[in-house]
Amino acid sequence: MSIQTFGHEAFFMQLNSDIKSFGGRQRQYTHPSQTLSCEMTFSIYLPLQAEFGPVPVLYWLSGLTCTDQNFVTKAGAQVYAAEHGIAIVCPDTSPRGDSVPDDSDGGWDFGLGAGFYLNATQPPWSTNYQMYDYVIEELPTLIEQNFPIDSQRQAISGHSMGGHGALTIALKNTARFRSVSAFSPIVAPTQCPWGEKAFTHYLGGDRNDWLQYDACSLVAIATDQLPVLVDQGTGDDFLETQLKTELLVETAQAAKYPMQIRMQEGYDHSYFFIASFIGEHIAFHAEHLTD
Ligand SMILES: N[C@@H](CCC(=O)N[C@@H](CSC=O)C(=O)NCC(=O)O)C(=O)O
């Protein structure tokens, strides 16, 4: 266990596992989160290059029902991160613990595992569900203070709910990230059942308050542009009802925001799709992370 000083508070970061992979280290840590008022677990892949100096970092945000482990165990990203010398940080998808409120109906699209990378304003969710601040403030600070990461070279990516998180966080923080990519993102959560359910609970009934977490709404008003890569499978069962990729295509065209949005024939919503193209996404980010 390492003990570090963070601001005026002492905090602990516990190493849960440390596994060699493609010359680097795949690690998992747990730490108390002040932002989320609970313990949080994250994973980090450190390529061999990190032993010799600071490396760029890619934040990966996973989708509904995921933990930090889905991407680590299913995407096969380590080989590409090792090749390009990029660290990958994978946070959990929501606050966790017995004291953290969950969907009382037992649904998997809201509550635990479904934090939607926003700051909840409504009780009882607002006490813990502050995933936007966790991903953009607390976690990067923790990472930069404890690992050889070059904070000037950051990128972000994600899948489904995590694709929504990656796009909205990047669009709101264009000075922080050099590039953003997404697999099967929820591009307009204000216009689909998953988003409407979650945002009603987390943010309340005023739809104007939702727009700050809607990728299409943010693209429509964007002033600064980032390199954007999106992959979407045409065989994805959620495409028409929840993901609605065509809305991002239309909005980006209307806003004159150049984006690579690729419809990938026959691929579904699973990690088999992510594993098929994660090498291209990491190469895309590497292009922008390498000075
Ligand atoms: N739990 C559901 C399926 C939920 C699901 O498909 N989750 C996706 C993300 S969906 C949008 O955010 C996912 O990444 N699942 C984890 C995985 O490892 O595939 C069910 O059981 O049907």
Coordinates of C-alpha atoms and ligand atoms in Angstrom, one line a residue:
M1 CA 0.0 0.0 0.0
S2 CA 1.4 3.4 -0.9
I3 CA 0.6 6.5 1.2
Q4 CA 0.6 9.8 -0.6
T5 CA -0.2 13.4 0.3
F6 CA -2.9 15.0 -1.8
G7 CA -3.7 18.7 -1.2
H8 CA -4.3 18.9 2.6
E9 CA -5.6 15.4 2.9
A10 CA -3.7 12.1 3.3
F11 CA -5.0 9.3 1.1
F12 CA -4.3 5.7 0.5
M13 CA -4.0 3.9 -2.8
Q14 CA -4.0 0.2 -2.6
L15 CA -2.5 -2.0 -5.3
N16 CA -4.8 -4.9 -5.9
S17 CA -3.0 -6.6 -8.8
D18 CA 0.1 -6.1 -10.9
I19 CA 0.5 -8.3 -14.0
K20 CA 3.2 -8.2 -16.7
S21 CA 1.7 -7.7 -20.2
F22 CA 3.6 -7.1 -23.4
G23 CA 6.6 -5.9 -21.5
G24 CA 4.5 -3.4 -19.4
R25 CA 2.4 -3.7 -16.3
Q26 CA -1.4 -4.1 -16.1
R27 CA -2.3 -2.9 -12.6
Q28 CA -5.5 -2.3 -10.5
Y29 CA -5.8 0.1 -7.6
T30 CA -8.4 1.0 -5.0
H31 CA -8.6 4.4 -3.4
P32 CA -11.0 6.5 -1.3
S33 CA -12.6 9.1 -3.5
Q34 CA -13.5 12.4 -1.9
T35 CA -15.5 13.4 -5.0
L36 CA -17.7 10.3 -5.0
S37 CA -17.7 9.7 -1.2
C38 CA -16.9 6.0 -1.6
E39 CA -14.0 3.7 -2.5
M40 CA -13.2 3.5 -6.1
T41 CA -11.2 1.0 -8.2
F42 CA -9.4 1.8 -11.4
S43 CA -7.0 0.0 -13.7
I44 CA -3.9 1.4 -15.4
Y45 CA -1.7 -0.1 -18.1
L46 CA 1.8 1.2 -18.0
P47 CA 3.9 0.4 -21.1
L48 CA 7.6 -0.5 -20.7
Q49 CA 8.5 3.0 -21.9
A50 CA 7.1 4.4 -18.6
E51 CA 10.1 3.0 -16.8
F52 CA 12.3 5.5 -18.7
G53 CA 10.2 8.6 -18.5
P54 CA 6.7 10.2 -18.7
V55 CA 4.4 8.6 -21.3
P56 CA 1.1 9.9 -22.9
V57 CA -2.1 8.7 -21.4
L58 CA -5.4 7.5 -22.9
Y59 CA -8.5 7.5 -20.6
W60 CA -11.0 4.8 -21.4
L61 CA -14.6 5.1 -20.3
S62 CA -16.6 1.9 -20.3
G63 CA -20.3 1.3 -20.8
L64 CA -23.4 0.3 -18.8
T65 CA -22.9 -2.6 -16.4
C66 CA -19.1 -2.4 -16.7
T67 CA -16.3 -2.1 -14.1
D68 CA -12.7 -1.1 -14.8
Q69 CA -12.1 -4.7 -15.8
N70 CA -14.2 -5.2 -19.0
F71 CA -11.9 -3.2 -21.2
V72 CA -8.8 -4.6 -19.5
T73 CA -9.8 -8.3 -20.0
K74 CA -11.7 -8.1 -23.3
A75 CA -10.4 -5.3 -25.6
G76 CA -6.9 -6.7 -26.2
A77 CA -5.5 -3.1 -26.0
Q78 CA -2.3 -3.8 -24.2
V79 CA -0.4 -4.9 -27.3
Y80 CA -1.1 -1.6 -29.0
A81 CA -0.5 0.5 -25.9
A82 CA 2.9 -1.3 -25.6
E83 CA 3.7 -0.6 -29.3
H84 CA 2.9 3.1 -29.1
G85 CA 4.1 3.7 -25.5
I86 CA 0.8 4.9 -24.2
A87 CA -0.6 4.4 -20.7
I88 CA -4.3 3.5 -20.5
V89 CA -6.4 4.4 -17.4
C90 CA -9.8 2.7 -17.0
P91 CA -12.0 4.1 -14.2
D92 CA -15.2 2.3 -12.9
T93 CA -18.5 3.4 -14.4
S94 CA -20.2 4.7 -11.2
P95 CA -19.6 5.1 -7.5
R96 CA -19.9 1.8 -5.6
G97 CA -20.6 0.5 -2.2
D98 CA -23.5 -0.4 0.1
S99 CA -24.2 3.2 0.9
V100 CA -24.4 4.3 -2.7
P101 CA -28.1 4.5 -4.0
D102 CA -29.1 2.2 -6.9
D103 CA -32.0 1.8 -9.3
S104 CA -34.8 0.6 -7.0
D105 CA -36.4 -1.3 -9.9
G106 CA -33.2 -3.3 -10.3
G107 CA -32.5 -1.9 -13.8
W108 CA -28.9 -2.1 -15.3
D109 CA -29.3 1.2 -17.2
F110 CA -29.2 3.5 -14.3
G111 CA -27.6 3.6 -10.8
L112 CA -24.7 1.3 -10.0
G113 CA -22.6 0.7 -13.2
A114 CA -24.4 3.5 -15.0
G115 CA -23.1 6.9 -13.7
F116 CA -23.3 8.5 -17.2
Y117 CA -20.1 10.6 -16.5
L118 CA -22.1 13.6 -15.2
N119 CA -22.5 15.5 -12.0
A120 CA -25.9 14.6 -10.5
T121 CA -27.8 17.5 -9.0
Q122 CA -30.8 15.6 -7.6
P123 CA -31.1 13.8 -4.2
P124 CA -30.3 11.1 -3.4
W125 CA -27.9 10.7 -6.4
S126 CA -26.0 14.0 -5.9
T127 CA -24.1 12.7 -2.9
N128 CA -22.1 10.1 -4.8
Y129 CA -22.9 10.4 -8.5
Q130 CA -20.3 13.0 -9.5
M131 CA -18.5 11.0 -12.2
Y132 CA -17.8 14.0 -14.4
D133 CA -15.7 15.6 -11.7
Y134 CA -14.1 12.3 -10.8
V135 CA -13.0 11.6 -14.3
I136 CA -11.9 15.2 -15.2
E137 CA -10.4 16.3 -11.8
E138 CA -9.8 13.7 -9.0
L139 CA -8.6 10.7 -11.1
P140 CA -6.2 12.6 -13.4
T141 CA -4.7 14.3 -10.3
L142 CA -4.2 11.0 -8.6
I143 CA -2.7 9.5 -11.8
E144 CA -0.3 12.4 -12.4
Q145 CA 0.9 12.4 -8.8
N146 CA 1.6 8.7 -8.7
F147 CA 2.6 7.5 -12.2
P148 CA 5.1 8.7 -14.9
I149 CA 2.4 10.4 -17.1
D150 CA 2.9 13.4 -19.3
S151 CA -0.1 15.5 -18.5
Q152 CA 0.4 17.5 -21.7
R153 CA -0.4 14.5 -23.8
Q154 CA -3.9 13.2 -22.9
A155 CA -6.6 11.5 -25.0
I156 CA -9.9 10.0 -24.2
S157 CA -12.0 7.1 -25.6
G158 CA -15.0 5.0 -24.6
H159 CA -17.8 2.6 -25.5
S160 CA -21.5 3.2 -25.5
M161 CA -22.3 5.1 -22.3
G162 CA -18.5 5.5 -22.1
G163 CA -18.5 6.8 -25.7
H164 CA -21.0 9.4 -24.6
G165 CA -18.7 10.2 -21.7
A166 CA -15.6 10.5 -23.8
L167 CA -17.3 12.7 -26.4
T168 CA -18.9 15.1 -23.9
I169 CA -15.9 15.3 -21.6
A170 CA -13.6 16.0 -24.6
L171 CA -16.0 18.5 -26.2
K172 CA -16.2 20.4 -22.8
N173 CA -12.4 20.2 -22.3
T174 CA -10.8 20.8 -25.6
A175 CA -7.6 22.2 -24.1
R176 CA -7.1 19.1 -22.0
F177 CA -7.3 16.4 -24.7
R178 CA -5.5 16.1 -28.0
S179 CA -8.0 13.6 -29.5
V180 CA -11.2 11.7 -28.8
S181 CA -12.6 8.5 -30.1
A182 CA -15.6 6.4 -29.4
F183 CA -17.1 3.0 -30.1
S184 CA -20.9 2.8 -30.4
P185 CA -21.5 6.0 -28.5
I186 CA -24.8 7.3 -27.2
V187 CA -24.5 10.5 -29.2
A188 CA -27.7 12.2 -28.0
P189 CA -28.7 10.9 -24.5
T190 CA -31.4 13.6 -24.4
Q191 CA -33.2 11.8 -27.2
C192 CA -33.0 8.2 -26.2
P193 CA -34.6 6.0 -23.5
W194 CA -31.3 5.2 -21.7
G195 CA -30.4 8.9 -21.4
E196 CA -33.9 10.2 -20.6
K197 CA -34.2 7.7 -17.7
A198 CA -30.8 8.5 -16.3
F199 CA -30.9 12.3 -16.8
T200 CA -34.4 12.6 -15.3
H201 CA -33.1 10.9 -12.1
Y202 CA -29.6 12.5 -11.9
L203 CA -30.4 16.0 -13.3
G204 CA -34.2 16.5 -12.7
G205 CA -37.0 17.3 -15.2
D206 CA -35.7 20.4 -16.8
R207 CA -34.3 19.3 -20.2
N208 CA -32.3 22.5 -20.5
D209 CA -30.0 21.1 -17.7
W210 CA -29.4 18.0 -19.8
L211 CA -27.9 19.7 -22.8
Q212 CA -24.4 20.2 -21.2
Y213 CA -24.1 16.3 -21.3
D214 CA -25.3 15.7 -24.8
A215 CA -22.6 15.2 -27.5
C216 CA -24.8 16.5 -30.3
S217 CA -25.8 19.6 -28.4
L218 CA -22.1 20.3 -27.6
V219 CA -21.0 19.7 -31.2
A220 CA -23.7 22.2 -32.4
I221 CA -22.1 25.0 -30.3
A222 CA -18.5 23.9 -30.5
T223 CA -15.9 26.7 -31.1
D224 CA -12.7 24.6 -30.8
Q225 CA -12.4 21.3 -32.7
L226 CA -10.5 18.1 -31.7
P227 CA -9.6 15.2 -33.9
V228 CA -12.6 12.8 -33.6
L229 CA -12.9 9.1 -34.6
V230 CA -16.1 7.2 -34.1
D231 CA -16.8 3.5 -35.0
Q232 CA -20.3 2.1 -35.0
G233 CA -21.4 -1.4 -36.0
T234 CA -24.3 -1.8 -38.4
G235 CA -25.3 -5.0 -36.6
D236 CA -25.7 -3.3 -33.2
D237 CA -29.1 -4.0 -31.7
F238 CA -29.0 -0.6 -29.9
L239 CA -28.2 1.5 -32.9
E240 CA -31.7 2.7 -33.9
T241 CA -33.2 3.0 -30.4
Q242 CA -30.4 4.2 -28.2
L243 CA -27.2 5.2 -30.1
K244 CA -28.6 7.1 -33.1
T245 CA -25.3 7.7 -34.8
E246 CA -27.0 9.5 -37.7
L247 CA -27.8 12.4 -35.3
L248 CA -24.0 13.0 -34.8
V249 CA -23.4 12.7 -38.6
E250 CA -26.0 15.3 -39.3
T251 CA -25.0 17.6 -36.4
A252 CA -21.3 17.5 -37.3
Q253 CA -22.1 18.3 -40.9
A254 CA -24.3 21.2 -40.0
A255 CA -21.7 22.6 -37.6
K256 CA -18.9 22.0 -40.1
Y257 CA -17.1 19.9 -37.4
P258 CA -14.9 17.4 -39.2
M259 CA -15.2 13.9 -37.8
Q260 CA -14.3 10.4 -38.9
I261 CA -17.6 8.5 -38.3
R262 CA -17.3 5.0 -39.7
M263 CA -20.2 2.5 -40.0
Q264 CA -18.6 -0.9 -39.7
E265 CA -20.6 -3.5 -41.6
G266 CA -22.1 -6.4 -39.5
Y267 CA -20.4 -5.6 -36.1
D268 CA -22.5 -5.7 -33.0
H269 CA -22.3 -3.8 -29.6
S270 CA -19.9 -6.2 -28.0
Y271 CA -16.3 -6.2 -27.0
F272 CA -15.6 -8.4 -30.1
F273 CA -16.3 -5.2 -32.1
I274 CA -14.0 -3.1 -29.8
A275 CA -11.2 -5.7 -30.0
S276 CA -11.5 -5.6 -33.8
F277 CA -10.7 -1.9 -34.0
I278 CA -9.0 -0.9 -30.8
G279 CA -5.6 -1.0 -32.6
E280 CA -6.8 1.6 -35.1
H281 CA -8.1 3.8 -32.3
I282 CA -4.9 3.6 -30.3
A283 CA -2.9 4.4 -33.5
F284 CA -5.2 7.4 -34.2
H285 CA -4.5 8.7 -30.7
A286 CA -0.8 8.0 -30.9
E287 CA -0.6 10.2 -34.0
H288 CA -1.9 13.1 -32.0
L289 CA -0.1 12.3 -28.8
T290 CA 3.3 12.1 -30.4
D291 CA 5.0 15.5 -30.7
Ligands
LIG1 N1 -26.4 -6.2 -19.1 C1 -27.0 -6.2 -20.3 C2 -26.2 -5.8 -21.4 C3 -25.5 -4.4 -21.2 C4 -24.5 -4.1 -22.2 O1 -24.6 -4.5 -23.3 N2 -23.5 -3.4 -21.7 C5 -22.5 -3.0 -22.6 C6 -22.4 -1.5 -22.7 S1 -24.0 -0.9 -23.2 C7 -23.9 0.8 -23.1 O2 -23.3 1.5 -22.3 C8 -21.2 -3.5 -22.2 O3 -20.1 -3.0 -22.4 N3 -21.2 -4.7 -21.5 C9 -20.1 -5.3 -20.9 C10 -19.4 -6.3 -21.7 O4 -18.4 -6.8 -21.3 O5 -19.8 -6.7 -22.9 C11 -27.4 -7.7 -20.5 O6 -27.0 -8.4 -19.7 O7 -28.0 -7.9 -21.6

